[in-house]
Short mmCIF file of C-alpha atoms and ligand atoms in Angstrom, two decimals:
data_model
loop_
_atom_site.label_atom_id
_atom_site.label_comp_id
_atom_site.label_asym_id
_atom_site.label_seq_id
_atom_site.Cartn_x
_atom_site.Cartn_y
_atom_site.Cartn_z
CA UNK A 1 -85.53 39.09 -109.77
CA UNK A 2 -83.81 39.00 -106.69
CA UNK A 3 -85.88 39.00 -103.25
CA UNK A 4 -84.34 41.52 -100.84
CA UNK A 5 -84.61 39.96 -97.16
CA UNK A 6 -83.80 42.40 -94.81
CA UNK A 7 -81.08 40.90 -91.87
CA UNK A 8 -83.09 40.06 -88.27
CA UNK A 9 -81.46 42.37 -86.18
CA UNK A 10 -79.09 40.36 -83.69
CA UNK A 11 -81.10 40.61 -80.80
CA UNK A 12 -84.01 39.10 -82.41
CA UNK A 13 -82.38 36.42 -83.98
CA UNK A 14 -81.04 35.47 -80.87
CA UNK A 15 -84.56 35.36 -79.40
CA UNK A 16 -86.15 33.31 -81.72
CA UNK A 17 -82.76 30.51 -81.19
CA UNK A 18 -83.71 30.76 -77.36
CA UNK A 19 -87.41 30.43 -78.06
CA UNK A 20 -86.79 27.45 -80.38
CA UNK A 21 -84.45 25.63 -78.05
CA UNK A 22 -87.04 26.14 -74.88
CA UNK A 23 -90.26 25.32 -76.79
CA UNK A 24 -88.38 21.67 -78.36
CA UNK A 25 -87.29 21.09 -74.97
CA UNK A 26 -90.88 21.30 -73.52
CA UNK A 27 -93.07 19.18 -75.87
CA UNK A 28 -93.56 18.70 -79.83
CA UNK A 29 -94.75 21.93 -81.66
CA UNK A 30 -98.00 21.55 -83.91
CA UNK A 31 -97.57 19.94 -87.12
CA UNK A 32 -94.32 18.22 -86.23
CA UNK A 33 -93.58 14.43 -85.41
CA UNK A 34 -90.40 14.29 -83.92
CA UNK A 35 -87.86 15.49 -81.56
CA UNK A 36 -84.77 15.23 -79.37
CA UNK A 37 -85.05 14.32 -75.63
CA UNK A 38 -82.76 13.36 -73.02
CA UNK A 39 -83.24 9.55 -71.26
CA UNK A 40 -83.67 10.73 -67.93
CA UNK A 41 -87.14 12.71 -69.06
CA UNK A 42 -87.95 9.22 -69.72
CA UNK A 43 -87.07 8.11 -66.59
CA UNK A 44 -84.34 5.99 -68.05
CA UNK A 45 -81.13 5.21 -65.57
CA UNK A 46 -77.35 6.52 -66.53
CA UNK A 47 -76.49 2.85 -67.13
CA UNK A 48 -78.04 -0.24 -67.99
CA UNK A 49 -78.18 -3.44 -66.15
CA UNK A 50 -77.21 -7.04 -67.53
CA UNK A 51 -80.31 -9.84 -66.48
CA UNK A 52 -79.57 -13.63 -66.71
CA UNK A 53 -82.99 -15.68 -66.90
CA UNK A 54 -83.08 -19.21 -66.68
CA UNK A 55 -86.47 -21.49 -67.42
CA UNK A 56 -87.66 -24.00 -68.77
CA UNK A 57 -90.26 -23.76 -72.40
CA UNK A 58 -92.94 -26.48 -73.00
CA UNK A 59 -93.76 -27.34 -76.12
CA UNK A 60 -96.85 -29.81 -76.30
CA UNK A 61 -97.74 -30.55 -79.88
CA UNK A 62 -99.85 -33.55 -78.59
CA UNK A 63 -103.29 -34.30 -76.81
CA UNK A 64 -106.16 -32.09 -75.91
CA UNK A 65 -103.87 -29.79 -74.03
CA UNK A 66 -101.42 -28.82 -76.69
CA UNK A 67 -99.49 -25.62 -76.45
CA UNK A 68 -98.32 -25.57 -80.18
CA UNK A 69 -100.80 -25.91 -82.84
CA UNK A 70 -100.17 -26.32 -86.58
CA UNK A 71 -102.11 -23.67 -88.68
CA UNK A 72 -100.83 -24.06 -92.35
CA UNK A 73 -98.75 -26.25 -94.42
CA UNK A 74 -97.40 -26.54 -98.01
CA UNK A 75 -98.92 -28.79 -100.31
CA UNK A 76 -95.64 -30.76 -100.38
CA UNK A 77 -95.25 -30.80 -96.15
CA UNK A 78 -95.24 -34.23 -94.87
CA UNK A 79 -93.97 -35.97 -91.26
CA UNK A 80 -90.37 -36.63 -92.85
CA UNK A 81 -90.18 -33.74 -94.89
CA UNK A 82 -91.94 -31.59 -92.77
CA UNK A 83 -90.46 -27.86 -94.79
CA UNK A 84 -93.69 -25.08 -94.87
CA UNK A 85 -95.39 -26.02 -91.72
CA UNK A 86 -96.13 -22.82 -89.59
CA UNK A 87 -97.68 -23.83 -85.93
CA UNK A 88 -98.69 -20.74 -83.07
CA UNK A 89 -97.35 -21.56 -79.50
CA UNK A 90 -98.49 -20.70 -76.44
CA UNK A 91 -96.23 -22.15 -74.03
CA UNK A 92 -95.79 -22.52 -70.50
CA UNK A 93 -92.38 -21.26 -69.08
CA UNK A 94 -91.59 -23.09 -65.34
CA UNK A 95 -88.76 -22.36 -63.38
CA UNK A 96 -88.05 -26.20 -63.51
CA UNK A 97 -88.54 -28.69 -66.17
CA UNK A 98 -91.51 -30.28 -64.39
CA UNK A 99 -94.27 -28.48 -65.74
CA UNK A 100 -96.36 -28.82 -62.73
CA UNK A 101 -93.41 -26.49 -61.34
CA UNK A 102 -93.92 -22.65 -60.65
CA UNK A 103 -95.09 -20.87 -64.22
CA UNK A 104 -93.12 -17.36 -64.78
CA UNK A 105 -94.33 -16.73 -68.14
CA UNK A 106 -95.61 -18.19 -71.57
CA UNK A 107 -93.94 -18.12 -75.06
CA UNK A 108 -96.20 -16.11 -77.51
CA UNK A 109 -95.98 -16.79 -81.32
CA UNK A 110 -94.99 -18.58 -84.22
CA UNK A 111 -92.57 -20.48 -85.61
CA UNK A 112 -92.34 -22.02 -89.14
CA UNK A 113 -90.32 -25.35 -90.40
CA UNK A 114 -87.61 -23.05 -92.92
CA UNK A 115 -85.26 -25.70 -94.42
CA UNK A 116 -85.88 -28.08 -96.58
CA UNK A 117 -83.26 -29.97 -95.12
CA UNK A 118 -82.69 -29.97 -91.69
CA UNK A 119 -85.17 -29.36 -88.99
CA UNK A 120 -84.38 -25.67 -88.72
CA UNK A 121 -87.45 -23.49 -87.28
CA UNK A 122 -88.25 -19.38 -87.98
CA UNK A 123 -89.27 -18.18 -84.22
CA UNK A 124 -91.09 -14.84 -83.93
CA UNK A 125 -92.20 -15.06 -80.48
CA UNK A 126 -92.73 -12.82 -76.78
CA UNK A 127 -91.52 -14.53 -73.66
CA UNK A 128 -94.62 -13.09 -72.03
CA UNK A 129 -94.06 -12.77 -68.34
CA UNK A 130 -96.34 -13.20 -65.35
CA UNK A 131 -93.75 -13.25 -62.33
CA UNK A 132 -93.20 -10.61 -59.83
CA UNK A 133 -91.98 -7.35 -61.17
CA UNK A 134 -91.46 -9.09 -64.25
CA UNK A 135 -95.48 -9.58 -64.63
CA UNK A 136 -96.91 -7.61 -67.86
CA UNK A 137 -93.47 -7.05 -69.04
CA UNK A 138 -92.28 -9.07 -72.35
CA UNK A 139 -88.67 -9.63 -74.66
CA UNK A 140 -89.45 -9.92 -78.23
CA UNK A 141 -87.36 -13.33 -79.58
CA UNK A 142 -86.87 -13.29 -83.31
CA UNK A 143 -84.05 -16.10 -84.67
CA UNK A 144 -83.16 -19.38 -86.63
CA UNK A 145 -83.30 -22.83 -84.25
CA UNK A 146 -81.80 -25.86 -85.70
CA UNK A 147 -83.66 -28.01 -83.07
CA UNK A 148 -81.30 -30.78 -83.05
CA UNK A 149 -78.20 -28.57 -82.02
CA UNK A 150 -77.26 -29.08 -79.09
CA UNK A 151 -77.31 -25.36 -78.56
CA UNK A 152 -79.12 -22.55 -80.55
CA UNK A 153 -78.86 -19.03 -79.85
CA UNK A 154 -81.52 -16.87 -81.14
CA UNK A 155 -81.27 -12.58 -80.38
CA UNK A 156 -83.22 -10.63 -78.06
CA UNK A 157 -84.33 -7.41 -80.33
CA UNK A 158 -86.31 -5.50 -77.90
CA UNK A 159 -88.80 -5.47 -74.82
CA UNK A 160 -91.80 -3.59 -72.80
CA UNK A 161 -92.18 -3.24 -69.28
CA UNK A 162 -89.33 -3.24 -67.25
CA UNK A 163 -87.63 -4.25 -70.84
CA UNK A 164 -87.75 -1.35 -72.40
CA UNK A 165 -84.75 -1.08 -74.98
CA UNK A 166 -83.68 -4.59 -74.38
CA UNK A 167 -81.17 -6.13 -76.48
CA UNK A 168 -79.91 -9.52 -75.95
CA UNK A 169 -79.78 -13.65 -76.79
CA UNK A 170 -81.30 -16.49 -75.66
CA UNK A 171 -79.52 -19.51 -76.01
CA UNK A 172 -81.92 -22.96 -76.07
CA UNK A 173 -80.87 -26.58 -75.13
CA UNK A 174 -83.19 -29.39 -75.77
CA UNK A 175 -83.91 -31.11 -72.07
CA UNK A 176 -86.23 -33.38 -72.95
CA UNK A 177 -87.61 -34.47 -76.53
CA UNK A 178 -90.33 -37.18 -77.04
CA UNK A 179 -90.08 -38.85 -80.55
CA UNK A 180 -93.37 -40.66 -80.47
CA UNK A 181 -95.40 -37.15 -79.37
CA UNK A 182 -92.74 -34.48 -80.45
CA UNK A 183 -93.17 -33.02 -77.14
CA UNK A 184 -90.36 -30.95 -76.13
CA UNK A 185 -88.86 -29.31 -72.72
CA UNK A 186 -86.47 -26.41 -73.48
CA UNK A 187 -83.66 -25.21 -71.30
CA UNK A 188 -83.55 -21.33 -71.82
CA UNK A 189 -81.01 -18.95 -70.82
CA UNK A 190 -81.57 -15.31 -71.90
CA UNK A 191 -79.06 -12.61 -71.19
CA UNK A 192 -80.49 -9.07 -71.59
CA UNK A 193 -79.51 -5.36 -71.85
CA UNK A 194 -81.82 -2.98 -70.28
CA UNK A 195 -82.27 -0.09 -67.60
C1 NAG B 1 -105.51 -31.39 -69.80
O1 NAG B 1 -105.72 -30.40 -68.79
C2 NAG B 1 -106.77 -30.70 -67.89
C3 NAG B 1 -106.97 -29.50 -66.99
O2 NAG B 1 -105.75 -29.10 -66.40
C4 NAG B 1 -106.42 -31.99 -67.13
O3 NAG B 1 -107.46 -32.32 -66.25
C5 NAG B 1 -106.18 -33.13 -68.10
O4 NAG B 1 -105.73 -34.28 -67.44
C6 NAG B 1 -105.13 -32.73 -69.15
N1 NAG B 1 -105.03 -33.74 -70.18
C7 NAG B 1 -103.88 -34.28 -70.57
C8 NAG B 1 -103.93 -35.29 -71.65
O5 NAG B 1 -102.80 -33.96 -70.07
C1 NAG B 2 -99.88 -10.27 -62.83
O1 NAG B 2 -100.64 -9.13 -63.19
C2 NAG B 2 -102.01 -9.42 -63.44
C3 NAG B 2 -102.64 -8.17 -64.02
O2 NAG B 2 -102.28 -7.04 -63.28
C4 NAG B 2 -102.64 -9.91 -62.16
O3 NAG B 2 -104.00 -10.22 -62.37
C5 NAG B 2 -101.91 -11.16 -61.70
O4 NAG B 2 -102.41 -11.60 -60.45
C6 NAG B 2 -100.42 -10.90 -61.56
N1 NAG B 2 -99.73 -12.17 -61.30
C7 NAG B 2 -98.73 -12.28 -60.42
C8 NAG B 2 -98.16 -13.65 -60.27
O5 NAG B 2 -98.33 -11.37 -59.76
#
């Protein structure tokens, strides 16, 4: 059997469209999780700017001050075949490659030895930052680093702080590289979207 609805009159279905529209504009309505906003309510500017960064990454696997420290392995990891070792960094970023040099940030996370036949690292890491307005605001770094290329480039996929909505790449040239210690200095160059 058929329901019978009987038609809103025009009038009143034009008020409830009016009253929807104003009440999604002001905030979420109970028992609902999302909704559509402009980017200025969020303070956001009409156009985004372009940032170059340029630093320097420190990656001390050696001595009682390391930076990077190995926390797992595969049974079949070794120093030559060193595939399935994961290490967490925490490392300094200067604004020169002496690392007694001003420190702007650190690099938070992991990275993991990927290939079992080059040296080609995972990174999942934060360039933390603790410099001027850039203090408390971070880029998340998530990419593939053949270490031995003279160049990698690994994206930018997002930020906090003044990096909200960043989007980007970092690109990474060895500047210094230690064979006895494996202690590294890293060139970086990010280039970043954000408002
Ligand atoms: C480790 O850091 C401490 C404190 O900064 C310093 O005194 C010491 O010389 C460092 N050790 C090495 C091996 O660099
Ligand atoms: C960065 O912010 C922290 C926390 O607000 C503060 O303690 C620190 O002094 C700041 N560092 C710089 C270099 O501004």
């Amino acid at each position: 059997m058929a329901e019978n609805h009987p038609k809103l009159p025009c009038t009143a279905a034009f008020l409830l469209t009016l009253f929807s529209l104003i009440s999604s504009l002001a905030a979420l309505e109970p028992n609902t999780f999302s909704r559509h906003l402009s980017p200025s309510s969020l303070g956001l500017k009409k156009k985004e700017k372009l940032s170059h960064l340029h630093f320097y990454f420190h990656d001390i696997v050696a001595g009682e001050n390391a930076t990077a420290v190995r926390v797992a392995k595969a049974k079949t990891t070794t120093e030559t075949s060193p595939f399935g070792a994961v290490a967490v960094i925490d490392d300094p970023l200067t604004v020169s490659p002496d690392i007694g040099s001003k420190m702007v940030g650190k690099a938070q996370g992991i990275y993991a030895l990927t290939s079992k036949t080059e040296a080609s690292l995972l990174m999942a890491y934060n360039f933390a930052f603790m410099e001027g307005k850039y203090n408390g605001s971070s880029l998340g770094v998530m990419g593939r680093n053949p270490v031995f290329s003279a160049v990698r480039e690994m994206p930018v996929i997002g930020g906090s702080g003044v990096f909200r909505f960043a989007r980007g790449y970092a690109e990474a040239r060895t500047h210094a590289f230690d064979l006895k210690t494996g202690n590294a200095v890293v060139e970086y160059n990010v280039y970043v979207f954000h408002y």
